[in-house]
């Protein structure tokens, strides 16, 4: 038996609650998409029982016309309303657009993911090179134009790659939630990557909004550089205020912002290793992975405030089920987790509490304590 097979036989302490997709997210995502496709702002109550719509749109048919323009074909969607989209999202996830013959709603300035690879470097007799350039879709005044003239890669929006990677890493964290594997750092490494990607995803969204407002604002948007404050050196929690300052729409995301604040603190701990130790129970890990999905909701809330639809990559993340802890001995008695174990034993607040009691007489907790000392090198 190889090591991989041996690891697979170990107990997994985390699992997704169901094999199905999240019903609440499906309903609200369907509402969002139905309104965007029909250019309405209807409530669930208004959509209930409403007759179905169809829309006609164009897509590339392959090949080019005589004038060199791409050949296009007209496509008519299947009849839909909010409930039809909801059922399709539950069964197909982000594939609902194909199931209903609907176009992908993708604002270029936010979701124009175009990973471009160049695998050659050609110099002509005059010393010039073949170049590839891509437009970031942030308006003609935006000063940057990614360009390659030799082997390399470029991208203009990381929305898709970040969201898909977060969804994949979340599944990976559940899969590697085995203790005592041949890769003892695998679980912590996955959590470290996941928290970092989640924070970057929100930071990236806010900076795309900032530059769009600065160089190519939508109608009714405002851009006041002084009021917004510096892009560098300011806290990301302060940058969330950019949404209202630019759009005039309040970011209705109290729970999502709280979850993001927690994940950001964990990311900072992982990134700087300050304090230089980490400790997490699997019960906490399940909560963290669920908070990661709530951070995805924050991306969605920002999109709602700025008037753009959810991306298909975001649908993939939001439609993942919640994660739950699975004890290896489910019949054994358990007690609530005390504040002296797990992450609360190593976070910055724990260090501050310990420092404040330095020099005071206090007996350490030793009841049932198993002390493990690191091995020393010779």
Short mmCIF file of C-alpha atoms in Angstrom, two decimals:
data_model
loop_
_atom_site.label_atom_id
_atom_site.label_comp_id
_atom_site.label_asym_id
_atom_site.label_seq_id
_atom_site.Cartn_x
_atom_site.Cartn_y
_atom_site.Cartn_z
CA UNK A 1 0.00 0.00 0.00
CA UNK A 2 1.53 3.37 -1.06
CA UNK A 3 1.46 6.50 1.08
CA UNK A 4 -1.38 8.13 -0.88
CA UNK A 5 -3.63 5.11 -0.43
CA UNK A 6 -2.73 5.01 3.26
CA UNK A 7 -3.70 8.68 3.65
CA UNK A 8 -7.04 8.09 1.92
CA UNK A 9 -7.89 5.48 4.53
CA UNK A 10 -7.56 7.99 7.38
CA UNK A 11 -10.65 9.59 8.87
CA UNK A 12 -11.73 12.93 7.35
CA UNK A 13 -12.76 15.37 10.06
CA UNK A 14 -14.63 17.70 7.68
CA UNK A 15 -17.33 17.13 5.11
CA UNK A 16 -19.86 19.07 3.09
CA UNK A 17 -23.27 18.96 4.75
CA UNK A 18 -25.11 17.71 1.69
CA UNK A 19 -24.35 16.53 -1.81
CA UNK A 20 -26.83 19.05 -3.18
CA UNK A 21 -26.40 22.75 -3.86
CA UNK A 22 -27.28 25.60 -1.52
CA UNK A 23 -31.00 26.34 -1.91
CA UNK A 24 -30.97 29.84 -0.39
CA UNK A 25 -28.15 31.03 -2.60
CA UNK A 26 -29.82 29.46 -5.64
CA UNK A 27 -33.02 31.41 -5.00
CA UNK A 28 -31.30 34.77 -4.54
CA UNK A 29 -28.83 34.24 -7.38
CA UNK A 30 -31.75 33.38 -9.65
CA UNK A 31 -33.48 36.59 -8.58
CA UNK A 32 -30.36 38.58 -9.41
CA UNK A 33 -29.91 36.95 -12.82
CA UNK A 34 -33.62 37.16 -13.74
CA UNK A 35 -33.59 40.90 -13.04
CA UNK A 36 -30.39 41.46 -15.02
CA UNK A 37 -31.62 39.47 -18.04
CA UNK A 38 -34.95 41.33 -18.11
CA UNK A 39 -33.57 44.68 -16.86
CA UNK A 40 -36.02 44.72 -13.98
CA UNK A 41 -35.67 45.29 -10.25
CA UNK A 42 -38.40 42.96 -9.09
CA UNK A 43 -38.73 41.24 -5.74
CA UNK A 44 -39.22 37.52 -5.24
CA UNK A 45 -42.89 38.20 -4.58
CA UNK A 46 -43.25 40.04 -7.91
CA UNK A 47 -41.54 37.20 -9.78
CA UNK A 48 -43.63 34.45 -8.18
CA UNK A 49 -45.81 32.86 -10.84
CA UNK A 50 -44.84 35.47 -13.45
CA UNK A 51 -45.12 34.38 -17.12
CA UNK A 52 -41.84 33.29 -18.70
CA UNK A 53 -39.62 35.49 -20.83
CA UNK A 54 -37.35 34.67 -23.76
CA UNK A 55 -34.45 36.78 -24.97
CA UNK A 56 -32.62 36.74 -28.30
CA UNK A 57 -28.91 37.38 -28.45
CA UNK A 58 -25.92 36.85 -30.75
CA UNK A 59 -22.89 34.64 -30.37
CA UNK A 60 -19.88 33.89 -32.53
CA UNK A 61 -20.62 31.17 -35.11
CA UNK A 62 -17.01 30.59 -36.12
CA UNK A 63 -15.31 31.96 -39.22
CA UNK A 64 -15.39 35.44 -40.71
CA UNK A 65 -17.61 37.33 -43.13
CA UNK A 66 -16.36 38.82 -46.40
CA UNK A 67 -15.56 42.12 -44.65
CA UNK A 68 -13.42 40.33 -42.06
CA UNK A 69 -15.86 40.63 -39.17
CA UNK A 70 -16.68 37.51 -37.14
CA UNK A 71 -19.68 35.53 -38.27
CA UNK A 72 -22.48 35.72 -35.71
CA UNK A 73 -25.62 33.67 -35.14
CA UNK A 74 -28.81 34.57 -33.32
CA UNK A 75 -29.80 32.47 -30.33
CA UNK A 76 -33.13 32.47 -28.53
CA UNK A 77 -33.18 31.44 -24.90
CA UNK A 78 -35.49 28.86 -23.46
CA UNK A 79 -38.49 30.39 -21.64
CA UNK A 80 -37.45 31.48 -18.16
CA UNK A 81 -38.48 33.34 -15.06
CA UNK A 82 -36.92 33.45 -11.60
CA UNK A 83 -38.10 29.98 -10.59
CA UNK A 84 -36.86 28.39 -13.83
CA UNK A 85 -33.40 29.88 -13.30
CA UNK A 86 -33.48 28.79 -9.66
CA UNK A 87 -34.12 25.16 -10.60
CA UNK A 88 -31.39 25.29 -13.24
CA UNK A 89 -28.84 26.71 -10.79
CA UNK A 90 -29.69 23.99 -8.26
CA UNK A 91 -29.06 21.25 -10.81
CA UNK A 92 -26.41 22.77 -13.07
CA UNK A 93 -24.61 25.38 -10.97
CA UNK A 94 -22.88 27.88 -13.26
CA UNK A 95 -23.91 25.67 -16.20
CA UNK A 96 -27.44 27.05 -15.95
CA UNK A 97 -26.73 29.48 -18.80
CA UNK A 98 -26.04 26.62 -21.20
CA UNK A 99 -29.08 24.68 -20.01
CA UNK A 100 -31.32 27.69 -20.69
CA UNK A 101 -29.49 29.08 -23.76
CA UNK A 102 -28.77 32.30 -21.89
CA UNK A 103 -25.77 34.56 -22.57
CA UNK A 104 -23.05 35.02 -20.00
CA UNK A 105 -23.44 38.41 -18.33
CA UNK A 106 -19.88 39.64 -17.99
CA UNK A 107 -19.03 43.34 -17.62
CA UNK A 108 -15.66 43.71 -19.32
CA UNK A 109 -14.23 46.15 -16.81
CA UNK A 110 -14.72 43.70 -13.92
CA UNK A 111 -14.79 40.16 -15.34
CA UNK A 112 -12.86 40.38 -18.60
CA UNK A 113 -10.48 37.55 -17.74
CA UNK A 114 -8.18 37.12 -20.74
CA UNK A 115 -5.11 35.05 -19.81
CA UNK A 116 -2.86 35.51 -22.82
CA UNK A 117 0.26 33.44 -23.37
CA UNK A 118 3.05 34.27 -25.78
CA UNK A 119 5.47 31.48 -26.57
CA UNK A 120 7.94 33.09 -28.96
CA UNK A 121 10.23 36.10 -29.50
CA UNK A 122 10.56 37.24 -33.10
CA UNK A 123 12.87 40.05 -34.17
CA UNK A 124 12.59 41.40 -37.73
CA UNK A 125 15.57 42.70 -39.80
CA UNK A 126 14.97 46.24 -38.56
CA UNK A 127 15.19 45.19 -34.91
CA UNK A 128 11.46 45.37 -34.26
CA UNK A 129 9.56 42.64 -32.45
CA UNK A 130 6.14 41.08 -32.73
CA UNK A 131 4.08 42.44 -29.83
CA UNK A 132 0.85 41.44 -28.14
CA UNK A 133 -1.17 44.00 -26.18
CA UNK A 134 -4.40 43.69 -24.22
CA UNK A 135 -6.91 46.35 -23.15
CA UNK A 136 -7.80 46.27 -19.41
CA UNK A 137 -11.27 47.70 -20.28
CA UNK A 138 -10.94 50.50 -17.74
CA UNK A 139 -11.46 53.25 -20.28
CA UNK A 140 -9.24 54.93 -22.89
CA UNK A 141 -7.66 57.17 -20.26
CA UNK A 142 -6.39 54.28 -18.13
CA UNK A 143 -2.60 54.60 -18.59
CA UNK A 144 -1.56 50.93 -18.47
CA UNK A 145 -1.60 48.57 -21.45
CA UNK A 146 -0.13 45.14 -20.69
CA UNK A 147 2.22 44.16 -23.49
CA UNK A 148 4.48 41.23 -24.36
CA UNK A 149 7.11 40.93 -27.08
CA UNK A 150 8.54 37.60 -25.93
CA UNK A 151 7.67 34.50 -23.94
CA UNK A 152 5.33 35.35 -21.10
CA UNK A 153 1.77 35.68 -19.86
CA UNK A 154 -0.56 38.58 -19.07
CA UNK A 155 -4.00 39.07 -17.54
CA UNK A 156 -6.33 42.04 -16.99
CA UNK A 157 -8.75 40.71 -14.35
CA UNK A 158 -8.13 38.10 -11.68
CA UNK A 159 -11.79 37.85 -10.64
CA UNK A 160 -12.35 34.51 -12.35
CA UNK A 161 -9.09 32.86 -11.34
CA UNK A 162 -9.36 33.98 -7.71
CA UNK A 163 -12.97 32.85 -7.29
CA UNK A 164 -12.40 29.49 -8.99
CA UNK A 165 -9.26 28.89 -6.95
CA UNK A 166 -11.06 29.72 -3.69
CA UNK A 167 -13.81 27.24 -4.59
CA UNK A 168 -11.24 24.57 -5.45
CA UNK A 169 -9.12 25.20 -2.34
CA UNK A 170 -12.24 25.00 -0.17
CA UNK A 171 -12.92 21.53 -1.57
CA UNK A 172 -9.25 20.66 -1.11
CA UNK A 173 -9.36 21.68 2.56
CA UNK A 174 -12.23 19.26 3.17
CA UNK A 175 -10.42 16.52 1.30
CA UNK A 176 -7.15 16.86 3.26
CA UNK A 177 -8.80 17.17 6.68
CA UNK A 178 -7.08 13.97 7.80
CA UNK A 179 -4.74 14.06 10.78
CA UNK A 180 -1.50 12.08 10.73
CA UNK A 181 -1.02 12.03 6.95
CA UNK A 182 2.29 11.73 5.13
CA UNK A 183 2.01 15.49 4.45
CA UNK A 184 1.49 16.91 7.97
CA UNK A 185 1.54 20.52 6.70
CA UNK A 186 -0.99 19.97 3.90
CA UNK A 187 -4.06 21.09 5.81
CA UNK A 188 -2.49 24.23 7.27
CA UNK A 189 -0.93 25.10 3.90
CA UNK A 190 -4.33 24.83 2.24
CA UNK A 191 -5.91 27.09 4.87
CA UNK A 192 -3.05 29.57 4.51
CA UNK A 193 -3.53 29.74 0.74
CA UNK A 194 -7.30 29.92 1.04
CA UNK A 195 -7.39 32.83 3.50
CA UNK A 196 -4.86 34.73 1.40
CA UNK A 197 -6.85 34.24 -1.82
CA UNK A 198 -10.10 35.30 -0.11
CA UNK A 199 -8.64 38.60 1.09
CA UNK A 200 -6.95 39.24 -2.26
CA UNK A 201 -10.25 38.66 -4.04
CA UNK A 202 -11.97 41.48 -2.11
CA UNK A 203 -8.93 43.77 -2.41
CA UNK A 204 -8.84 43.13 -6.16
CA UNK A 205 -12.56 43.91 -6.52
CA UNK A 206 -12.22 47.22 -4.71
CA UNK A 207 -9.22 48.31 -6.75
CA UNK A 208 -10.98 47.48 -10.01
CA UNK A 209 -13.87 49.66 -8.82
CA UNK A 210 -11.46 52.46 -7.88
CA UNK A 211 -9.75 52.57 -11.29
CA UNK A 212 -13.03 52.24 -13.19
CA UNK A 213 -14.39 55.21 -11.26
CA UNK A 214 -11.20 57.21 -11.83
CA UNK A 215 -10.81 56.66 -15.56
CA UNK A 216 -14.18 55.56 -16.94
CA UNK A 217 -16.96 56.12 -14.39
CA UNK A 218 -20.47 54.88 -14.98
CA UNK A 219 -23.32 57.44 -14.95
CA UNK A 220 -24.03 58.84 -11.46
CA UNK A 221 -20.69 57.64 -10.09
CA UNK A 222 -18.42 60.09 -8.29
CA UNK A 223 -14.65 60.01 -7.93
CA UNK A 224 -13.07 62.21 -5.27
CA UNK A 225 -9.47 61.11 -4.80
CA UNK A 226 -9.06 63.06 -1.57
CA UNK A 227 -12.28 61.74 -0.04
CA UNK A 228 -11.46 58.15 -1.01
CA UNK A 229 -8.03 58.33 0.56
CA UNK A 230 -4.82 56.66 -0.61
CA UNK A 231 -4.88 53.27 -2.29
CA UNK A 232 -1.69 52.31 -0.45
CA UNK A 233 -1.19 52.37 3.29
CA UNK A 234 -4.89 52.36 4.18
CA UNK A 235 -6.74 49.47 5.77
CA UNK A 236 -8.84 47.32 3.49
CA UNK A 237 -11.78 47.69 5.87
CA UNK A 238 -11.63 51.41 5.13
CA UNK A 239 -11.54 50.69 1.39
CA UNK A 240 -14.95 49.04 1.66
CA UNK A 241 -16.27 52.58 2.12
CA UNK A 242 -15.25 53.26 -1.49
CA UNK A 243 -18.40 51.46 -2.63
CA UNK A 244 -20.73 54.09 -1.15
CA UNK A 245 -18.38 57.00 -1.87
CA UNK A 246 -18.28 56.11 -5.58
CA UNK A 247 -21.78 54.75 -6.24
CA UNK A 248 -23.90 56.43 -3.57
CA UNK A 249 -25.31 52.98 -2.73
CA UNK A 250 -24.80 51.68 0.79
CA UNK A 251 -23.01 48.35 1.06
CA UNK A 252 -25.60 46.23 2.88
CA UNK A 253 -23.19 43.59 4.12
CA UNK A 254 -22.85 43.63 7.91
CA UNK A 255 -22.48 39.86 8.36
CA UNK A 256 -20.28 39.53 5.29
CA UNK A 257 -18.00 42.35 6.44
CA UNK A 258 -17.65 40.74 9.88
CA UNK A 259 -16.68 37.39 8.34
CA UNK A 260 -14.21 39.14 6.07
CA UNK A 261 -12.64 40.95 9.03
CA UNK A 262 -12.06 37.63 10.79
CA UNK A 263 -10.60 35.93 7.70
CA UNK A 264 -8.36 38.95 7.12
CA UNK A 265 -6.99 38.67 10.67
CA UNK A 266 -6.25 34.98 10.13
CA UNK A 267 -4.62 35.79 6.78
CA UNK A 268 -2.37 38.32 8.47
CA UNK A 269 -1.38 35.75 11.08
CA UNK A 270 -0.54 33.18 8.40
CA UNK A 271 1.30 35.74 6.26
CA UNK A 272 3.52 37.18 9.00
CA UNK A 273 3.55 34.30 11.49
CA UNK A 274 3.20 36.84 14.27
CA UNK A 275 2.71 35.28 16.81
CA UNK A 276 5.00 32.55 15.41
CA UNK A 277 2.71 29.60 16.10
CA UNK A 278 -0.62 28.30 14.88
CA UNK A 279 -3.31 26.15 16.47
CA UNK A 280 -6.76 25.32 15.16
CA UNK A 281 -9.37 22.71 16.04
CA UNK A 282 -11.30 20.99 13.29
CA UNK A 283 -14.48 22.52 14.69
CA UNK A 284 -12.93 25.94 14.10
CA UNK A 285 -11.74 24.87 10.66
CA UNK A 286 -15.31 24.10 9.60
CA UNK A 287 -16.35 27.57 10.75
CA UNK A 288 -13.47 29.19 8.85
CA UNK A 289 -14.38 27.40 5.63
CA UNK A 290 -17.97 28.58 5.99
CA UNK A 291 -16.77 32.12 6.61
CA UNK A 292 -14.76 31.88 3.38
CA UNK A 293 -18.00 31.34 1.49
CA UNK A 294 -19.49 34.34 3.30
CA UNK A 295 -16.54 36.38 2.00
CA UNK A 296 -17.74 35.28 -1.44
CA UNK A 297 -21.09 36.80 -0.48
CA UNK A 298 -19.25 40.07 0.17
CA UNK A 299 -18.03 40.03 -3.43
CA UNK A 300 -21.67 39.52 -4.45
CA UNK A 301 -22.86 42.39 -2.20
CA UNK A 302 -20.29 44.71 -3.76
CA UNK A 303 -21.49 43.68 -7.22
CA UNK A 304 -25.09 44.40 -6.25
CA UNK A 305 -24.13 47.86 -5.02
CA UNK A 306 -22.24 48.72 -8.21
CA UNK A 307 -24.93 47.24 -10.45
CA UNK A 308 -23.19 44.25 -12.02
CA UNK A 309 -24.36 40.61 -12.01
CA UNK A 310 -22.68 37.73 -10.20
CA UNK A 311 -20.01 36.02 -12.28
CA UNK A 312 -20.28 32.33 -13.10
CA UNK A 313 -17.12 31.72 -11.06
CA UNK A 314 -18.82 33.35 -8.07
CA UNK A 315 -21.84 31.08 -8.60
CA UNK A 316 -19.54 28.07 -8.29
CA UNK A 317 -18.28 29.27 -4.90
CA UNK A 318 -21.65 30.33 -3.48
CA UNK A 319 -23.35 27.09 -4.50
CA UNK A 320 -20.93 24.95 -2.52
CA UNK A 321 -22.58 23.47 0.61
CA UNK A 322 -21.59 24.40 4.14
CA UNK A 323 -18.84 22.41 5.85
CA UNK A 324 -19.35 20.51 9.10
CA UNK A 325 -17.06 18.81 11.62
CA UNK A 326 -17.15 14.99 11.78
CA UNK A 327 -15.69 13.48 14.99
CA UNK A 328 -14.02 10.12 14.63
CA UNK A 329 -16.00 8.82 17.64
CA UNK A 330 -19.40 10.48 17.23
CA UNK A 331 -20.94 8.75 20.27
CA UNK A 332 -18.32 10.06 22.70
CA UNK A 333 -19.32 12.89 25.03
CA UNK A 334 -17.98 16.30 23.97
CA UNK A 335 -17.79 19.59 25.84
CA UNK A 336 -17.96 23.11 24.37
CA UNK A 337 -14.57 24.34 23.25
CA UNK A 338 -13.05 26.53 26.00
CA UNK A 339 -11.31 29.83 25.19
CA UNK A 340 -7.89 28.42 26.13
CA UNK A 341 -7.57 25.96 23.23
CA UNK A 342 -7.49 26.16 19.47
CA UNK A 343 -7.00 29.46 17.69
CA UNK A 344 -7.92 31.52 20.75
CA UNK A 345 -4.77 30.14 22.39
CA UNK A 346 -2.42 31.59 19.75
CA UNK A 347 -4.10 34.67 18.26
CA UNK A 348 -2.93 38.23 18.83
CA UNK A 349 -5.54 38.75 21.54
CA UNK A 350 -4.17 35.75 23.46
CA UNK A 351 -0.68 37.23 23.28
CA UNK A 352 -1.97 40.57 24.54
CA UNK A 353 -3.75 38.89 27.45
CA UNK A 354 -0.67 36.88 28.36
CA UNK A 355 1.53 39.99 28.22
CA UNK A 356 -0.85 41.93 30.45
CA UNK A 357 -0.61 39.26 33.16
CA UNK A 358 3.18 38.97 32.99
CA UNK A 359 4.64 38.83 36.48
CA UNK A 360 1.32 38.08 38.12
CA UNK A 361 0.90 34.88 40.05
CA UNK A 362 -1.37 32.49 38.20
CA UNK A 363 -1.42 28.75 38.18
CA UNK A 364 -1.34 27.25 34.68
CA UNK A 365 -4.11 24.91 33.66
CA UNK A 366 -2.74 21.38 33.99
CA UNK A 367 -5.84 19.21 34.34
CA UNK A 368 -5.56 16.49 31.69
CA UNK A 369 -2.65 18.31 30.05
CA UNK A 370 -0.33 16.36 27.74
CA UNK A 371 2.83 18.38 27.20
CA UNK A 372 4.74 17.82 23.94
CA UNK A 373 8.21 19.30 23.51
CA UNK A 374 9.73 19.75 20.02
CA UNK A 375 12.57 17.38 19.22
CA UNK A 376 16.01 18.94 19.41
CA UNK A 377 18.67 18.64 16.76
CA UNK A 378 22.08 17.37 17.66
#
